[in-house]
mmCIF file with all atom_site columns, C-alpha atoms in Angstrom:
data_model
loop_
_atom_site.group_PDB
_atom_site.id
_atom_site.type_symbol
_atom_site.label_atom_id
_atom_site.label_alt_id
_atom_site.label_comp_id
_atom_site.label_asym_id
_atom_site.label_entity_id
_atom_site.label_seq_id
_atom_site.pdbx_PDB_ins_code
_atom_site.Cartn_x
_atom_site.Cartn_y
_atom_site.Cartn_z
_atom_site.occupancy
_atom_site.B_iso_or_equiv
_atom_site.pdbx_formal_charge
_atom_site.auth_seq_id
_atom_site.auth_comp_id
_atom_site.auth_asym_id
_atom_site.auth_atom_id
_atom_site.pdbx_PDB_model_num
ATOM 1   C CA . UNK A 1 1   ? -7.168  3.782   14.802  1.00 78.00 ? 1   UNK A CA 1
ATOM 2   C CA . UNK A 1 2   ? -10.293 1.535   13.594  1.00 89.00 ? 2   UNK A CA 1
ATOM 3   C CA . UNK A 1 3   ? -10.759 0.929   10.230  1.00 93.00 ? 3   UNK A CA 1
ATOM 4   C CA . UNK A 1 4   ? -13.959 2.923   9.759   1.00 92.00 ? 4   UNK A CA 1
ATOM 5   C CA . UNK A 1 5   ? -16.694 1.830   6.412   1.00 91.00 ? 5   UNK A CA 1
ATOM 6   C CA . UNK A 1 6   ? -15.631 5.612   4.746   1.00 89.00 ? 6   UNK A CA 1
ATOM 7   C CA . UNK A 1 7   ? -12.121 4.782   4.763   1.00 91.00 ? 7   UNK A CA 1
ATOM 8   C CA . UNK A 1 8   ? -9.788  5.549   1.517   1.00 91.00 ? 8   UNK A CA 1
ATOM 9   C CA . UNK A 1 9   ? -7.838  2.028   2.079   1.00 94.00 ? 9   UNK A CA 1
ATOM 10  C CA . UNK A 1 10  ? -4.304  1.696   -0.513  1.00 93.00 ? 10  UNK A CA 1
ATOM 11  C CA . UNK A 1 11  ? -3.790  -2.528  -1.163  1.00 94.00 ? 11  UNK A CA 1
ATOM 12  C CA . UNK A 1 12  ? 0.195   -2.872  -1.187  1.00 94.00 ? 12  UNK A CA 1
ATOM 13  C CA . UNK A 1 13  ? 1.692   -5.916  -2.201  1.00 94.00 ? 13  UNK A CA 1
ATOM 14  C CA . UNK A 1 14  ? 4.196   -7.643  0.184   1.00 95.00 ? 14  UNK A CA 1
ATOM 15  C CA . UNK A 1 15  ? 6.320   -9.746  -2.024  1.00 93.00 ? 15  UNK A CA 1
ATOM 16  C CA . UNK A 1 16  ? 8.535   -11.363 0.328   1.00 96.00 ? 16  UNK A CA 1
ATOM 17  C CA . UNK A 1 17  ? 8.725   -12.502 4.119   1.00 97.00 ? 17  UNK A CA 1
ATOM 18  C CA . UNK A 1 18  ? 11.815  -10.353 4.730   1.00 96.00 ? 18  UNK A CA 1
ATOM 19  C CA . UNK A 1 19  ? 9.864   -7.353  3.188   1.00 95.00 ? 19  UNK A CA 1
ATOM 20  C CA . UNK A 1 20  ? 7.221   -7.991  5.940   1.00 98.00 ? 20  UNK A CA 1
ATOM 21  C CA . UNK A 1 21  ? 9.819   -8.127  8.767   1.00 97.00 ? 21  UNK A CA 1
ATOM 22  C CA . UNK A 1 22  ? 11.095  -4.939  7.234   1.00 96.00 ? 22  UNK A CA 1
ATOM 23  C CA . UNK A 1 23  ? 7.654   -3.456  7.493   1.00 97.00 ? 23  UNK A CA 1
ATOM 24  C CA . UNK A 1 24  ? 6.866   -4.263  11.394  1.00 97.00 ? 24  UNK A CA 1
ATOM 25  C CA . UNK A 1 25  ? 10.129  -3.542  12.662  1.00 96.00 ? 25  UNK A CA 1
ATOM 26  C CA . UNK A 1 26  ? 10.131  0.070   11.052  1.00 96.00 ? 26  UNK A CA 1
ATOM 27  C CA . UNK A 1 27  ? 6.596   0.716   10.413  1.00 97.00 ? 27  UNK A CA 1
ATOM 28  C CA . UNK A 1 28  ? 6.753   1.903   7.441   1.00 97.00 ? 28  UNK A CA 1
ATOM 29  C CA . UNK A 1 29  ? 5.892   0.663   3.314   1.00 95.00 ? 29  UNK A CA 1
ATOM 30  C CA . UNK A 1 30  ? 8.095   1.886   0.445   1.00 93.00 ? 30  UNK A CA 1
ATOM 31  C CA . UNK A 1 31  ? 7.120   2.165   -3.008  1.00 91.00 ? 31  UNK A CA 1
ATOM 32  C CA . UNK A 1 32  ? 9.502   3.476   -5.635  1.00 90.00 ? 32  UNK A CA 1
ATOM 33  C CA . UNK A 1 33  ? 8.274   6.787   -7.149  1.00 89.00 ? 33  UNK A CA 1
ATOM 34  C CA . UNK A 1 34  ? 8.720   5.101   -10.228 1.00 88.00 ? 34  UNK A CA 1
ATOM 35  C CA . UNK A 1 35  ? 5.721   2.405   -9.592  1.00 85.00 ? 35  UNK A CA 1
ATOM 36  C CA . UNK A 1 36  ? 3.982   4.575   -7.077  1.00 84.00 ? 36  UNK A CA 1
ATOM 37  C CA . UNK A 1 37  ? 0.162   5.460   -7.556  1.00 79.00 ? 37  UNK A CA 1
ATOM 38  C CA . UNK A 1 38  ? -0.970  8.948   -6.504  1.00 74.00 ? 38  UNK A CA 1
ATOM 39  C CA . UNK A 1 39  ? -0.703  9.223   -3.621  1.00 70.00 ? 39  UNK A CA 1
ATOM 40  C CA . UNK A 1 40  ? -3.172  11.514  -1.601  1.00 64.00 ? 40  UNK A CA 1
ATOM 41  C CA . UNK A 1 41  ? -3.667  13.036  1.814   1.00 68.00 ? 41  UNK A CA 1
ATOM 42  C CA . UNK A 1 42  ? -7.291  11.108  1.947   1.00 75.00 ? 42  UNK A CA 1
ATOM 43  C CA . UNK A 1 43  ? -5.831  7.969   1.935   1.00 87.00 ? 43  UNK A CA 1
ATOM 44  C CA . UNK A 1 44  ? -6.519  6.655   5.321   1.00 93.00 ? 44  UNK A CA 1
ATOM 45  C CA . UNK A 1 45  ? -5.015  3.173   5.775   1.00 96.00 ? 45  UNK A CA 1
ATOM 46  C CA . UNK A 1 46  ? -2.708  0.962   4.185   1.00 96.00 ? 46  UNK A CA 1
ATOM 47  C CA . UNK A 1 47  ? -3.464  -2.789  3.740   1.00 97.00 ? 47  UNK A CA 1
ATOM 48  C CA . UNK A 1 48  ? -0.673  -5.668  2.642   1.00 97.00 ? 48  UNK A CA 1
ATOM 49  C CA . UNK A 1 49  ? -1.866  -8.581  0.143   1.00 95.00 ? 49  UNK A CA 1
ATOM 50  C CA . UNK A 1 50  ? 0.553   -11.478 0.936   1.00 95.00 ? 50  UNK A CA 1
ATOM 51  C CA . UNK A 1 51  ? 2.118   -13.627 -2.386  1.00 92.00 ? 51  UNK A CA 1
ATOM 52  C CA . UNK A 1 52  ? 2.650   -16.900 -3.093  1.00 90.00 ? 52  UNK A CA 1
ATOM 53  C CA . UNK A 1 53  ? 5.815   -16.494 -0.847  1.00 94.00 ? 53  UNK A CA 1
ATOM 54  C CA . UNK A 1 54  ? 4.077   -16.394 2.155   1.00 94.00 ? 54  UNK A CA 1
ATOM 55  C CA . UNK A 1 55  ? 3.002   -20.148 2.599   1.00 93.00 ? 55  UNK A CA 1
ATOM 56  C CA . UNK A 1 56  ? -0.644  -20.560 4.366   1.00 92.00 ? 56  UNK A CA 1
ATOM 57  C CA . UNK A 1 57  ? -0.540  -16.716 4.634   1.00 93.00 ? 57  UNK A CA 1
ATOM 58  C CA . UNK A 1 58  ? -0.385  -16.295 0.592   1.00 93.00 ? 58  UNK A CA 1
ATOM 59  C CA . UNK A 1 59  ? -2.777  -14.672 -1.677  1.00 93.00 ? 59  UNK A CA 1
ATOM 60  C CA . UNK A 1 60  ? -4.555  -12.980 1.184   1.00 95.00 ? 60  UNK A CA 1
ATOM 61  C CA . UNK A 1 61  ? -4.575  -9.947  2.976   1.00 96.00 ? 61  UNK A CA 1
ATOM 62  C CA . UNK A 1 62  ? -4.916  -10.318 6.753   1.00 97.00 ? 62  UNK A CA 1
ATOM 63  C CA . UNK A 1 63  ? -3.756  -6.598  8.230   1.00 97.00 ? 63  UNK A CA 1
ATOM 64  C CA . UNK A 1 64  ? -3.832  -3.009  8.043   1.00 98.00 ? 64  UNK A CA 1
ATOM 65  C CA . UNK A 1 65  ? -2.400  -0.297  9.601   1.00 98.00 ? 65  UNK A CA 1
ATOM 66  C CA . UNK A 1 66  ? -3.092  3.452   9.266   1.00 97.00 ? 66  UNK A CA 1
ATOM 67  C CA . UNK A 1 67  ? -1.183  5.723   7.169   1.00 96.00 ? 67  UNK A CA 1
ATOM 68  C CA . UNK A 1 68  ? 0.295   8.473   9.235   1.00 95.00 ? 68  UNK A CA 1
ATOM 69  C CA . UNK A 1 69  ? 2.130   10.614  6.674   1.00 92.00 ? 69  UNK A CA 1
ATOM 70  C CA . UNK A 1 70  ? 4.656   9.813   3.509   1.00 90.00 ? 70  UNK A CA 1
ATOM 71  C CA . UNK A 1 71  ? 7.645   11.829  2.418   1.00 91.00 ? 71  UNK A CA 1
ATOM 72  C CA . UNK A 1 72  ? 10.272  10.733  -0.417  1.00 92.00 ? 72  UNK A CA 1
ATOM 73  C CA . UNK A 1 73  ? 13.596  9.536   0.595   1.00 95.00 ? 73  UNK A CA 1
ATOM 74  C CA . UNK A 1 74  ? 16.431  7.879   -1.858  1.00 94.00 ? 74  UNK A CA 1
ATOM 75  C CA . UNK A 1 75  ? 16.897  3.928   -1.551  1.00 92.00 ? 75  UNK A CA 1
ATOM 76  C CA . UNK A 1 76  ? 20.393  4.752   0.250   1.00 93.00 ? 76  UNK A CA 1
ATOM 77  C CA . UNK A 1 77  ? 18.724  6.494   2.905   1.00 94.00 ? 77  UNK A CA 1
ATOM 78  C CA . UNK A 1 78  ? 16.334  3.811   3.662   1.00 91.00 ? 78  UNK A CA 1
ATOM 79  C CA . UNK A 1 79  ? 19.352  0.755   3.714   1.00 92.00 ? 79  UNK A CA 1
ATOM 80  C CA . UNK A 1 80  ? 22.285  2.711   4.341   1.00 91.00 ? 80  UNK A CA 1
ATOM 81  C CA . UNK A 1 81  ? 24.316  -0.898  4.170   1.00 93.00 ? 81  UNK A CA 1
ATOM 82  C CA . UNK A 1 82  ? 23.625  -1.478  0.412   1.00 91.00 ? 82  UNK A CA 1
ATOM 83  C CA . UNK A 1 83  ? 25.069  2.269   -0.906  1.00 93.00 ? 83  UNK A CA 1
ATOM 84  C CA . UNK A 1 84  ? 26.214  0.006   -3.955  1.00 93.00 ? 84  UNK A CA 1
ATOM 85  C CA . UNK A 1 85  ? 22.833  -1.135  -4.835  1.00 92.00 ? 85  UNK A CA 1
ATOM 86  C CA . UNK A 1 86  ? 21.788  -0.664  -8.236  1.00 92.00 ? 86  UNK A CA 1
ATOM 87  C CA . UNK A 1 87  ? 19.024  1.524   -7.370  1.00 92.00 ? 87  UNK A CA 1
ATOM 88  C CA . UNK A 1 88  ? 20.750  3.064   -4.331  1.00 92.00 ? 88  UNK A CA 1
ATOM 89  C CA . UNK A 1 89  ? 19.992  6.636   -5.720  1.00 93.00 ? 89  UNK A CA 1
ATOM 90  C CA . UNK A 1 90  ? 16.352  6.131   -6.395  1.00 94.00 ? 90  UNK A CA 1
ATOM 91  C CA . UNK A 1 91  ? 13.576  8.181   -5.521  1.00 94.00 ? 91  UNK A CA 1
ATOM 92  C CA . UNK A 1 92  ? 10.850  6.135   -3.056  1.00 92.00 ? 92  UNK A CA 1
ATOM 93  C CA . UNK A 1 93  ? 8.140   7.250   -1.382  1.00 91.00 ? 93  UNK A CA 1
ATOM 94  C CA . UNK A 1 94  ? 8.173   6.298   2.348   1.00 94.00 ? 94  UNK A CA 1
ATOM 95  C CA . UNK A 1 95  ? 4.754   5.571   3.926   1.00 94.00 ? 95  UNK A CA 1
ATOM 96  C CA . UNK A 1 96  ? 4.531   5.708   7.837   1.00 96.00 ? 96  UNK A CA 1
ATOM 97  C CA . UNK A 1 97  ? 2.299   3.735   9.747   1.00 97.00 ? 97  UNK A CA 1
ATOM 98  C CA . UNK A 1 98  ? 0.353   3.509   12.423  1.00 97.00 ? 98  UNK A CA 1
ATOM 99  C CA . UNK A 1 99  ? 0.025   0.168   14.478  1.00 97.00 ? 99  UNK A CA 1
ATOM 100 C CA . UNK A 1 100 ? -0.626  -2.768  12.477  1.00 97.00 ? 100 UNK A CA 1
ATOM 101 C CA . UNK A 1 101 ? -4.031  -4.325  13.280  1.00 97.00 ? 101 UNK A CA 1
ATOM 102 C CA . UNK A 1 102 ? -5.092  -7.902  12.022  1.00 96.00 ? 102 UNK A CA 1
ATOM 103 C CA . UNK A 1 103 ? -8.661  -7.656  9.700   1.00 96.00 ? 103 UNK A CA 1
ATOM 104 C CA . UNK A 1 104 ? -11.585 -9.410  11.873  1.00 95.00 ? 104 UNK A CA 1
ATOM 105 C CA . UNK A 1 105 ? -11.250 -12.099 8.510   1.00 94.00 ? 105 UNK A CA 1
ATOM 106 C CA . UNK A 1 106 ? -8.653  -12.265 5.733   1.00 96.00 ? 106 UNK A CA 1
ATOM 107 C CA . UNK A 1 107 ? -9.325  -11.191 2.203   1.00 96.00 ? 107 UNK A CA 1
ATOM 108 C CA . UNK A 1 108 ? -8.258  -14.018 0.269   1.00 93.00 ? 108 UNK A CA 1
ATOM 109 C CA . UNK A 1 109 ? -7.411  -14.260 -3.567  1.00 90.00 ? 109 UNK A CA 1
ATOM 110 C CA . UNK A 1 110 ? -9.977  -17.475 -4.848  1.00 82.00 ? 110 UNK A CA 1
ATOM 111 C CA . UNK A 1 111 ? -8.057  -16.834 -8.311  1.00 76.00 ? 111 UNK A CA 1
ATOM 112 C CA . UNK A 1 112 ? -4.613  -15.689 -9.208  1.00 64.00 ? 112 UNK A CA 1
ATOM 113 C CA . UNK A 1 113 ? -4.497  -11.518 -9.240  1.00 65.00 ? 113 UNK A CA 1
ATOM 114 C CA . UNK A 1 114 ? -2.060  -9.503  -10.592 1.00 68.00 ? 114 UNK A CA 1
ATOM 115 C CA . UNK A 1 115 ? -1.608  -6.329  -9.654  1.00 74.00 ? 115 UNK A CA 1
ATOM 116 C CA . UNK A 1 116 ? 0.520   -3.630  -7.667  1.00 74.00 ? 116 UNK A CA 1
ATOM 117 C CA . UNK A 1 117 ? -1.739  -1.296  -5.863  1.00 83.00 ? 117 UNK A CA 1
ATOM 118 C CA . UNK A 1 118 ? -5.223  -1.202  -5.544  1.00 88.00 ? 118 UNK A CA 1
ATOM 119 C CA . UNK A 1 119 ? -7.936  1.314   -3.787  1.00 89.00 ? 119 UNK A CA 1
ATOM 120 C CA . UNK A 1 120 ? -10.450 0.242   -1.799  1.00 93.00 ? 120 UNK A CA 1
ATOM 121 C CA . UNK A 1 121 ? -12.842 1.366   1.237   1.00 93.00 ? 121 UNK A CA 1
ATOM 122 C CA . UNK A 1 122 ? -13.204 0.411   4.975   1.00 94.00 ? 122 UNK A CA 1
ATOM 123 C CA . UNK A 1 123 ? -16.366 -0.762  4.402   1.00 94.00 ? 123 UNK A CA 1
ATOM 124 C CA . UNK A 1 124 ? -14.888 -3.499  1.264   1.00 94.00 ? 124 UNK A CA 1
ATOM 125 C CA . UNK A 1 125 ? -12.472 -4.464  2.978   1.00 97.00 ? 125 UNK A CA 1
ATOM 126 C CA . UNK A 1 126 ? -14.375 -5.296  6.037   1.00 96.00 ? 126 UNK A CA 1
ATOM 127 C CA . UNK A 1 127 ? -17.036 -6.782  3.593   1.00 96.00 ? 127 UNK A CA 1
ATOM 128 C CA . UNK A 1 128 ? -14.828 -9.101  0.874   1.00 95.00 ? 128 UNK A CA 1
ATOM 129 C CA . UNK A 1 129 ? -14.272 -12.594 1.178   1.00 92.00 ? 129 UNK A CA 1
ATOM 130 C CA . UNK A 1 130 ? -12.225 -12.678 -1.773  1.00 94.00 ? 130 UNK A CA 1
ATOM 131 C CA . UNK A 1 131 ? -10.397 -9.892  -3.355  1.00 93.00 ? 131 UNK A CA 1
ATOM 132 C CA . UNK A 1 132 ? -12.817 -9.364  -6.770  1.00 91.00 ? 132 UNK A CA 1
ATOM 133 C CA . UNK A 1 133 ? -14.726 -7.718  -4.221  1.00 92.00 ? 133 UNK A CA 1
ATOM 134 C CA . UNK A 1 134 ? -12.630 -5.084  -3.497  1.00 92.00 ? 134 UNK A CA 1
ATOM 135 C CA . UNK A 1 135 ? -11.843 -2.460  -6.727  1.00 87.00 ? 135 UNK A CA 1
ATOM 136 C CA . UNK A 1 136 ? -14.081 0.619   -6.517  1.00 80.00 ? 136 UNK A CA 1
ATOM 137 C CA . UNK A 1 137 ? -16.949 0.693   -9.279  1.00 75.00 ? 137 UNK A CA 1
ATOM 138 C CA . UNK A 1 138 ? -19.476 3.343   -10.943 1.00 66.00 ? 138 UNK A CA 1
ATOM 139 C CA . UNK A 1 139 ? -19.279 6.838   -8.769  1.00 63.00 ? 139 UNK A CA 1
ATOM 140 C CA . UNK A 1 140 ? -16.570 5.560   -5.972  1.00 67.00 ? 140 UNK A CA 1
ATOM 141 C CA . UNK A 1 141 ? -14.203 5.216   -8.919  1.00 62.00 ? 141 UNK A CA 1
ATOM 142 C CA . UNK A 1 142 ? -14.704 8.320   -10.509 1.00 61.00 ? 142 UNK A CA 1
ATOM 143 C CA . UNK A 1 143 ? -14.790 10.603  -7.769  1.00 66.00 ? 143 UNK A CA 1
ATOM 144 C CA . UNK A 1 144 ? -11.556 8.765   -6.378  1.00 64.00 ? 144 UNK A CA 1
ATOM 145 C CA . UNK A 1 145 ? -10.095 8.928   -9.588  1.00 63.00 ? 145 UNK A CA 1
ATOM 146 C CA . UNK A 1 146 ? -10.734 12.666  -10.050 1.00 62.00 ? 146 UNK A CA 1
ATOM 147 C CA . UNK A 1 147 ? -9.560  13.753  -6.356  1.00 59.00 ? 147 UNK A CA 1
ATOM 148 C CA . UNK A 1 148 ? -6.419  11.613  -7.243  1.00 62.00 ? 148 UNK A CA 1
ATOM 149 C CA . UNK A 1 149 ? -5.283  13.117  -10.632 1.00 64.00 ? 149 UNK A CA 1
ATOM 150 C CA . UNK A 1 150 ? -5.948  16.585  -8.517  1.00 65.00 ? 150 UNK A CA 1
ATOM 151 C CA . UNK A 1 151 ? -3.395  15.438  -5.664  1.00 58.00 ? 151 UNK A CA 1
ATOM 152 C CA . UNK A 1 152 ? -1.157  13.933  -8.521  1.00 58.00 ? 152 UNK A CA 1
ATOM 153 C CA . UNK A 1 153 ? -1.227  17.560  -10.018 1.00 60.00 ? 153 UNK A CA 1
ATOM 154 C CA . UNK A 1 154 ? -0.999  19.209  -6.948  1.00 56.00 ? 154 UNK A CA 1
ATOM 155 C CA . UNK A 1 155 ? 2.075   16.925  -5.475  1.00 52.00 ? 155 UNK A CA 1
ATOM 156 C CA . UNK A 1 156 ? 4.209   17.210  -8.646  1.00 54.00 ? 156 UNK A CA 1
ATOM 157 C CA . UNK A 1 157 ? 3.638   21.468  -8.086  1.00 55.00 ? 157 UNK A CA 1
ATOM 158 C CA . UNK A 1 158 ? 4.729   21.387  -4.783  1.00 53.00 ? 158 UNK A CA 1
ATOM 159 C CA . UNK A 1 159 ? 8.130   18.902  -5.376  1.00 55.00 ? 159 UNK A CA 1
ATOM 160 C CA . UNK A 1 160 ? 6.835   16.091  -2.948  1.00 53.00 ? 160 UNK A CA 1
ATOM 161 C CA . UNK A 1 161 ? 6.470   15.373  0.453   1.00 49.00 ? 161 UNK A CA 1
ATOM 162 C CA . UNK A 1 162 ? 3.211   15.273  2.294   1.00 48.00 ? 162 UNK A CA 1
ATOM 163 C CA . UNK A 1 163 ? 2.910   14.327  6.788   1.00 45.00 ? 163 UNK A CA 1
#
């Protein structure tokens, strides 16, 4: 699927090279519900802003992939090896993902950003050369904002999954 200019694009960050590897081989992104923004069925695509971890790569985002569906799992259920983890019994939500597709140009970061998620469109992402560029302003934030405290509302009725 091509990232089209209406697109409701989530930024995840990708802390760690190991995370990455986790992400191609299964195809999927996990956020703990915890941390997790609203999530909503509009939300198109998924696209991963590499840190500092990541070498040349770092402070950039350079794919995408679309977002086929989410559910929530626990922790234990997503690394079955590591049932004495901490968080092992933690609710996550589990994002699956289309094929992962390399942006025509990266998105870097010209100045240090922190942040954890971030909504964008198609048409930013394609756009940005740096990622100032990307956060929704005026109208695009508040209808986004609006259709994603409905979702919130609506999710948290319904007890949580969504494919």
């Amino acid at each position: 699927m091509e990232l089209f200019p209406e697109a409701i694009v989530l930024i995840a960050v990708v802390r760690h090279p190991q995370d990455w590897q986790w992400i191609q081989e299964t195809r999927a992104y996990r956020i703990p519900l915890r941390h997790a923004p609203p999530l909503a069925p509009f939300v198109d695509f998924v696209a991963f802003y590499h840190t500092a971890a990541f070498g040349p790569e770092r402070w950039s985002i350079r794919y995408y992939a679309p977002l086929r569906g989410y559910e929530l799992v626990r922790r234990r259920d997503l690394f079955p090896e590591e049932l004495d983890h901490p968080r092992a019994e933690a609710l996550y939500y589990l994002l699956q993902l289309g094929p992962m597709q390399p942006l025509p140009r990266p998105v870097a970061s010209r100045r240090w950003h922190r942040f954890t998620f971030l909504f964008t469109t198609g048409e930013r992402l394609l756009q940005a050369s740096d990622l100032s560029e990307l956060p929704l302003e005026g109208i695009e934030r508040q209808l986004l904002r609006g259709a994603l405290r409905e979702e919130s509302q609506t999710f948290n009725r319904r007890g949580g999954s969504s494919t």
